[in-house]
Coordinates of C-alpha atoms in Angstrom, one line a residue:
X1 CA 58.9 46.9 69.6
X2 CA 55.5 45.1 69.1
X3 CA 55.7 45.5 65.3
X4 CA 59.3 44.2 65.3
X5 CA 58.3 41.1 67.4
X6 CA 55.5 40.3 64.9
X7 CA 57.9 40.5 62.0
X8 CA 60.4 38.3 63.7
X9 CA 57.8 35.7 64.4
X10 CA 56.9 35.7 60.7
X11 CA 60.5 35.5 59.8
X12 CA 61.0 32.5 62.1
X13 CA 57.9 30.7 60.7
X14 CA 59.3 30.9 57.2
X15 CA 62.1 28.5 58.4
X16 CA 59.7 25.6 58.2
X17 CA 60.5 21.9 58.0
X18 CA 58.8 21.9 54.7
X19 CA 61.1 24.5 53.4
X20 CA 64.1 22.5 54.4
X21 CA 62.8 19.4 52.8
X22 CA 62.1 21.2 49.5
X23 CA 65.7 22.4 49.4
X24 CA 67.4 19.2 50.7
X25 CA 69.6 17.4 48.1
X26 CA 71.2 14.0 48.8
X27 CA 74.0 13.6 47.9
X28 CA 75.0 17.3 48.0
X29 CA 75.1 19.1 44.7
X30 CA 76.7 22.5 44.1
X31 CA 74.4 23.4 41.0
X32 CA 71.7 25.3 42.9
X33 CA 74.3 27.5 44.6
X34 CA 76.5 28.3 41.6
X35 CA 76.1 32.1 41.2
X36 CA 75.0 33.9 38.1
X37 CA 77.8 36.0 36.9
X38 CA 77.8 38.8 34.4
X39 CA 80.1 41.7 33.6
X40 CA 79.3 45.0 31.9
X41 CA 81.7 47.4 30.2
X42 CA 80.7 51.0 29.4
X43 CA 82.9 53.4 27.5
X44 CA 82.3 56.6 25.5
X45 CA 83.6 59.4 23.4
X46 CA 82.7 63.0 24.6
X47 CA 82.8 66.1 22.5
X48 CA 82.1 69.1 24.7
X49 CA 82.7 73.0 24.5
X50 CA 84.1 73.1 28.1
X51 CA 87.5 71.8 29.0
X52 CA 87.1 71.6 32.8
X53 CA 83.9 70.9 34.6
X54 CA 85.6 71.0 38.0
X55 CA 85.4 74.8 38.1
X56 CA 81.7 74.9 37.4
X57 CA 78.8 74.9 40.1
X58 CA 75.1 74.7 40.4
X59 CA 74.5 77.6 42.8
X60 CA 73.0 76.5 46.1
X61 CA 73.7 72.8 45.2
X62 CA 77.2 72.0 43.9
X63 CA 80.4 73.9 44.4
X64 CA 83.0 74.0 41.7
X65 CA 86.2 73.0 43.7
X66 CA 86.8 69.7 42.2
X67 CA 85.8 67.6 45.2
X68 CA 82.3 67.4 44.1
X69 CA 83.2 65.2 41.2
X70 CA 83.1 61.8 42.9
X71 CA 84.8 58.5 41.9
X72 CA 83.5 57.1 38.8
X73 CA 81.6 60.0 37.3
X74 CA 80.5 59.0 33.8
X75 CA 81.5 60.8 30.7
X76 CA 83.5 63.3 32.7
X77 CA 86.4 63.9 30.4
X78 CA 86.6 65.4 26.9
X79 CA 87.7 62.7 24.5
X80 CA 87.6 59.0 25.4
X81 CA 86.2 57.8 28.7
X82 CA 86.3 54.3 30.3
X83 CA 83.2 55.0 32.5
X84 CA 83.0 51.7 34.4
X85 CA 83.2 48.0 34.3
X86 CA 80.7 46.2 36.6
X87 CA 80.7 42.7 37.9
X88 CA 77.3 41.2 39.0
X89 CA 76.9 38.1 41.1
X90 CA 73.8 36.5 42.5
X91 CA 72.8 33.1 43.9
X92 CA 70.6 31.5 46.5
X93 CA 72.3 31.0 49.8
X94 CA 69.9 28.5 51.1
X95 CA 66.1 28.0 51.0
X96 CA 65.7 31.4 53.0
X97 CA 68.1 33.9 51.4
X98 CA 69.4 35.0 48.1
X99 CA 72.7 37.1 47.8
X100 CA 73.4 40.0 45.3
X101 CA 76.7 41.6 44.8
X102 CA 77.7 44.5 42.5
X103 CA 81.4 45.4 42.2
X104 CA 82.2 48.4 39.8
X105 CA 85.6 48.9 38.4
X106 CA 87.0 52.2 37.1
X107 CA 90.5 53.7 36.5
X108 CA 90.3 55.2 40.0
X109 CA 89.8 51.8 41.7
X110 CA 87.4 49.1 42.8
X111 CA 84.6 49.5 45.3
X112 CA 81.8 47.2 46.7
X113 CA 78.7 49.2 45.5
X114 CA 76.1 46.8 46.5
X115 CA 76.1 43.6 48.7
X116 CA 72.8 42.5 50.2
X117 CA 70.8 39.5 51.0
X118 CA 67.0 39.1 50.3
X119 CA 64.7 36.8 52.1
X120 CA 62.9 34.1 50.0
X121 CA 59.3 33.0 50.8
X122 CA 58.4 35.1 53.9
X123 CA 54.6 34.7 54.5
X124 CA 52.0 37.3 54.0
X125 CA 53.7 39.3 51.2
X126 CA 56.7 40.3 53.3
X127 CA 60.3 40.6 52.2
X128 CA 63.4 41.8 53.9
X129 CA 66.7 43.1 52.4
X130 CA 69.8 43.7 54.4
X131 CA 73.3 44.9 53.6
X132 CA 74.4 47.8 51.3
X133 CA 71.9 48.6 48.3
X134 CA 70.4 51.2 46.2
X135 CA 67.5 52.8 48.1
X136 CA 64.0 52.3 46.4
X137 CA 63.3 56.1 46.8
X138 CA 61.8 57.3 43.6
X139 CA 61.7 55.6 40.2
X140 CA 65.3 55.7 39.0
X141 CA 67.5 55.5 42.0
X142 CA 67.3 51.7 42.4
X143 CA 68.3 51.2 38.8
X144 CA 71.9 50.6 37.8
X145 CA 73.5 52.9 35.1
X146 CA 73.2 50.4 32.2
X147 CA 69.4 50.5 32.6
X148 CA 69.2 54.3 32.3
X149 CA 67.5 55.5 29.1
X150 CA 70.1 58.3 28.9
X151 CA 73.9 58.6 29.4
X152 CA 73.5 60.3 32.8
X153 CA 71.1 60.6 35.7
X154 CA 68.6 63.5 35.6
X155 CA 69.8 66.8 36.8
X156 CA 67.7 66.7 40.1
X157 CA 69.2 63.3 41.0
X158 CA 72.7 64.5 40.5
X159 CA 72.3 67.6 42.7
X160 CA 70.4 65.8 45.5
X161 CA 72.1 62.4 45.6
X162 CA 75.3 62.5 43.5
X163 CA 76.1 59.0 42.2
X164 CA 72.8 57.8 43.9
X165 CA 71.3 57.1 47.3
X166 CA 73.3 53.9 48.0
X167 CA 73.4 53.0 51.7
X168 CA 74.0 50.4 54.4
X169 CA 70.9 49.3 56.1
X170 CA 67.7 47.2 56.1
X171 CA 64.6 47.3 53.8
X172 CA 61.3 45.9 54.6
X173 CA 58.6 45.4 51.9
X174 CA 55.0 44.4 52.0
X175 CA 53.1 43.4 48.9
X176 CA 49.4 43.9 49.5
X177 CA 47.2 40.9 48.7
X178 CA 45.2 42.8 46.1
X179 CA 44.4 42.2 42.3
X180 CA 46.6 45.2 41.5
X181 CA 50.3 45.7 42.4
X182 CA 50.6 47.8 45.7
X183 CA 53.9 47.7 47.5
X184 CA 54.7 49.4 50.7
X185 CA 58.3 49.8 51.9
X186 CA 60.4 51.1 54.8
X187 CA 64.1 51.6 54.9
X188 CA 66.3 52.2 58.0
X189 CA 69.8 53.4 56.6
X190 CA 73.1 54.7 57.8
X191 CA 72.7 58.2 56.2
X192 CA 76.2 58.8 54.8
X193 CA 75.2 60.2 51.4
X194 CA 77.2 63.5 51.3
X195 CA 75.0 65.4 48.9
X196 CA 71.9 65.7 51.1
X197 CA 72.8 63.9 54.4
X198 CA 75.9 63.0 56.4
X199 CA 76.7 61.6 59.8
X200 CA 80.2 62.6 60.7
X201 CA 80.7 65.5 63.1
X202 CA 83.3 68.2 62.8
X203 CA 85.5 70.6 64.8
X204 CA 85.7 74.3 64.3
X205 CA 87.9 77.0 65.9
X206 CA 86.2 80.1 67.1
X207 CA 88.8 82.2 65.2
X208 CA 89.6 81.9 61.5
X209 CA 93.3 82.1 62.3
X210 CA 93.1 79.2 64.8
X211 CA 93.9 81.3 67.8
X212 CA 90.6 80.7 69.5
X213 CA 89.0 77.7 71.4
X214 CA 87.7 74.6 69.5
X215 CA 84.0 73.8 69.1
X216 CA 83.1 70.2 68.5
X217 CA 79.9 69.2 66.7
X218 CA 79.2 65.6 67.4
X219 CA 78.4 62.8 65.1
X220 CA 74.7 62.5 64.1
X221 CA 72.7 59.5 65.5
X222 CA 73.3 56.4 63.5
X223 CA 71.3 54.9 61.7
X224 CA 70.3 58.4 60.6
X225 CA 68.2 58.0 57.5
X226 CA 64.6 56.7 57.2
X227 CA 62.9 56.2 53.8
X228 CA 59.3 55.3 53.2
X229 CA 57.7 54.5 49.7
X230 CA 54.5 53.4 48.2
X231 CA 54.5 52.0 44.6
X232 CA 51.6 50.8 42.5
X233 CA 50.9 49.8 38.9
X234 CA 48.1 48.7 36.7
X235 CA 47.2 48.1 33.1
X236 CA 44.5 49.8 30.9
X237 CA 44.5 47.7 27.8
X238 CA 47.9 48.1 26.0
X239 CA 48.7 51.1 28.4
X240 CA 50.7 50.2 31.6
X241 CA 51.0 52.8 34.4
X242 CA 53.5 52.7 37.3
X243 CA 53.4 55.5 40.0
X244 CA 54.9 56.0 43.4
X245 CA 55.4 58.2 46.4
X246 CA 58.6 58.5 48.4
X247 CA 59.8 60.3 51.6
X248 CA 63.3 60.4 53.2
X249 CA 64.1 62.0 56.6
X250 CA 67.7 62.3 57.9
X251 CA 70.4 64.2 59.5
X252 CA 72.9 66.6 58.0
X253 CA 76.5 67.0 58.9
X254 CA 78.7 68.8 56.4
X255 CA 81.8 71.0 56.3
X256 CA 83.4 72.9 53.3
X257 CA 86.2 75.4 53.4
X258 CA 85.0 78.0 56.0
X259 CA 81.5 76.9 56.3
X260 CA 79.8 74.0 58.2
X261 CA 76.2 72.9 58.7
X262 CA 74.3 70.8 61.2
X263 CA 70.5 70.1 60.8
X264 CA 67.7 67.9 59.5
X265 CA 66.6 67.3 55.9
X266 CA 63.4 65.9 54.4
X267 CA 63.1 64.9 50.7
X268 CA 59.8 63.8 49.1
X269 CA 59.3 62.6 45.6
X270 CA 56.5 61.5 43.3
X271 CA 57.0 59.6 40.1
X272 CA 54.9 58.5 37.1
X273 CA 55.7 56.1 34.3
X274 CA 53.3 55.4 31.4
X275 CA 54.1 52.7 28.7
X276 CA 52.0 52.1 25.7
X277 CA 52.8 48.9 23.8
X278 CA 52.1 49.0 20.1
X279 CA 53.3 45.4 19.6
X280 CA 55.8 43.0 21.0
X281 CA 58.8 45.1 20.2
X282 CA 57.6 48.8 19.8
X283 CA 56.4 51.1 22.5
X284 CA 56.2 54.7 23.6
X285 CA 57.1 55.5 27.3
X286 CA 56.7 58.7 29.3
X287 CA 58.4 59.0 32.6
X288 CA 58.6 61.9 35.1
X289 CA 59.7 62.6 38.7
X290 CA 59.4 65.6 40.9
X291 CA 61.7 65.8 44.0
X292 CA 61.8 68.4 46.6
X293 CA 64.1 68.9 49.5
X294 CA 63.6 70.9 52.8
X295 CA 66.8 71.5 54.8
X296 CA 67.0 73.6 58.1
X297 CA 69.6 73.8 60.9
X298 CA 72.6 75.7 62.1
X299 CA 75.1 77.3 59.6
X300 CA 78.6 78.0 61.1
X301 CA 80.5 80.7 59.3
X302 CA 83.3 83.2 59.9
X303 CA 82.3 86.9 59.8
X304 CA 84.3 89.9 58.5
X305 CA 86.3 90.0 61.8
X306 CA 87.2 86.3 61.6
X307 CA 84.9 85.3 64.4
X308 CA 82.9 82.1 64.2
X309 CA 79.1 82.8 63.9
X310 CA 76.2 80.4 64.2
X311 CA 72.9 81.3 62.5
X312 CA 69.7 79.6 61.5
X313 CA 69.6 78.6 57.9
X314 CA 67.1 76.8 55.7
X315 CA 66.9 75.5 52.0
X316 CA 63.7 74.9 49.9
X317 CA 64.8 73.3 46.7
X318 CA 63.1 71.1 44.0
X319 CA 62.9 70.2 40.5
X320 CA 61.8 67.6 37.9
X321 CA 62.6 65.8 34.8
X322 CA 60.2 64.4 32.0
X323 CA 61.3 62.1 29.3
X324 CA 59.8 60.4 26.4
X325 CA 61.3 57.2 24.7
X326 CA 60.0 55.7 21.6
X327 CA 61.2 52.2 20.5
X328 CA 60.2 52.3 16.9
X329 CA 61.7 48.9 15.8
X330 CA 63.1 45.8 17.5
X331 CA 66.7 47.3 17.6
X332 CA 66.2 51.1 17.5
X333 CA 64.8 53.7 19.8
X334 CA 65.0 57.4 20.3
X335 CA 64.3 59.7 23.3
X336 CA 64.2 63.3 24.7
X337 CA 64.7 64.4 28.3
X338 CA 63.9 67.8 29.8
X339 CA 65.3 68.7 33.2
X340 CA 64.5 71.8 35.2
X341 CA 65.3 73.0 38.7
X342 CA 62.2 75.0 39.6
X343 CA 63.0 76.1 43.2
X344 CA 66.2 77.3 44.8
X345 CA 65.4 79.3 48.0
X346 CA 68.2 79.6 50.6
X347 CA 67.7 81.8 53.7
X348 CA 70.4 82.6 56.2
X349 CA 68.9 84.2 59.4
X350 CA 66.3 86.5 57.9
X351 CA 68.1 87.1 54.6
X352 CA 67.3 85.3 51.4
X353 CA 70.3 84.6 49.1
X354 CA 70.0 85.7 45.5
X355 CA 70.3 82.4 43.8
X356 CA 69.1 81.6 40.3
X357 CA 66.3 79.0 39.7
X358 CA 64.7 77.7 36.6
X359 CA 67.9 75.9 35.7
X360 CA 67.4 73.7 32.6
X361 CA 69.2 70.8 30.9
X362 CA 68.0 69.0 27.6
X363 CA 69.1 65.6 26.2
X364 CA 68.2 63.8 23.0
X365 CA 69.1 60.2 22.3
X366 CA 69.3 57.8 19.5
X367 CA 70.0 54.1 20.4
X368 CA 70.9 51.0 18.4
X369 CA 70.9 47.5 20.1
X370 CA 72.4 44.8 17.8
X371 CA 71.5 42.3 20.6
X372 CA 70.5 42.2 24.1
X373 CA 74.2 42.1 25.0
X374 CA 75.4 45.3 23.2
X375 CA 74.2 48.9 22.8
X376 CA 75.5 51.9 20.7
X377 CA 74.0 55.2 21.9
X378 CA 74.3 58.7 20.4
X379 CA 73.3 61.5 22.8
X380 CA 73.2 65.3 22.1
X381 CA 72.7 67.6 25.1
X382 CA 72.8 71.1 26.5
X383 CA 73.2 71.9 30.2
X384 CA 72.3 75.5 31.2
X385 CA 72.3 74.9 35.0
X386 CA 76.1 75.4 35.6
X387 CA 77.8 78.7 36.6
X388 CA 81.4 79.9 36.9
X389 CA 82.1 82.9 39.1
X390 CA 78.4 84.0 38.9
X391 CA 78.1 83.8 35.2
X392 CA 76.0 81.1 33.6
X393 CA 77.7 78.7 31.2
X394 CA 76.0 76.8 28.4
X395 CA 77.5 73.4 28.1
X396 CA 77.0 71.6 24.7
X397 CA 78.1 68.0 24.4
X398 CA 77.8 65.0 22.0
X399 CA 78.4 61.5 23.4
X400 CA 78.9 58.3 21.6
X401 CA 78.4 55.6 24.3
X402 CA 79.2 51.8 23.9
X403 CA 77.9 49.2 26.4
X404 CA 78.6 45.5 26.4
X405 CA 77.6 42.7 28.6
X406 CA 78.6 39.1 29.0
X407 CA 77.2 36.4 31.1
X408 CA 73.8 35.8 32.7
X409 CA 71.7 38.8 33.4
X410 CA 68.1 39.2 34.5
X411 CA 65.4 40.8 32.5
X412 CA 65.2 44.6 32.4
X413 CA 62.5 46.2 34.8
X414 CA 59.5 47.8 33.5

């Protein structure tokens, strides 16, 4: 409570008379408040040796019943895909806040992906973000799809976060007053991501046939997800380094067919990016993240007699990706990404499930950018992490991806 009071005082002091005078305009002019507007379109042609990905699963992570493939998954269909259109808006609200909105469009519908306000000019290096936004967990999660170096998220992100860790909540950042970049952050989020968390309770019957009594598992406490991160960067001549540590702690509520789970989950990650600039246009970049998830709680399942049982269960799962991108001219670049799930331990009571680990996926990319507003990308990939009825499947695919942008858009992040 004391820390919150101090932060509130700092926030109040930022609303100074000088700040108001700096922003006053007489007579009133709309120009400072007109939003920057941009629109992105992403479409692709996919050639793949598998007709239906809905029947495939990553054992211990994703189940192949179709529902795992959420709204707006990119490059999902063989043939032509309209992956997304994305509308971005941002503008200052007043001297103290700036508003950002991201609205993606797809053939399935429209959603409000991000809508948040950020403080401007808080003292002592503080900044507050509130609304719905991409968490700053890890290196890649906060980036929008058009900023990815490949046509899809790394495998470990897909199995842990699905379309990404996008939550309602508040974020507080503090930039340390040091010669190098050192950022500390804390997020308090709702915890609704269905891949790793979840807040909605469920009701089960003590008999599979519904003839028993009902057992109600209540909703998890909300907000139920807490994320902390540390990020730093520094330069060594022409070499720039960016690294970070992240940790997420939250509740789990999930139900699927005849199984349900209630528990806690902790996810930690470490990331490193190194970028060597040869000249103004050419560079070589190496990037890697390792993410590990610990889940434990109560698993509800029907036994062979149709009776509901409750037993202790835990998961220890993790993996990484490493990628290299070489921009060898002003308009051309190439890259390679290696993904591997290295740990996949699931225990129910005292029994360990026999699940595969060392699940790989590989992707190579060649990209041409005629201008900053258009991109043509060729990607060749192989995914060997998917199974069908216990048998490993090797998915080979070739993607031609086209991305176009109009309107004002900010500089790409490092």
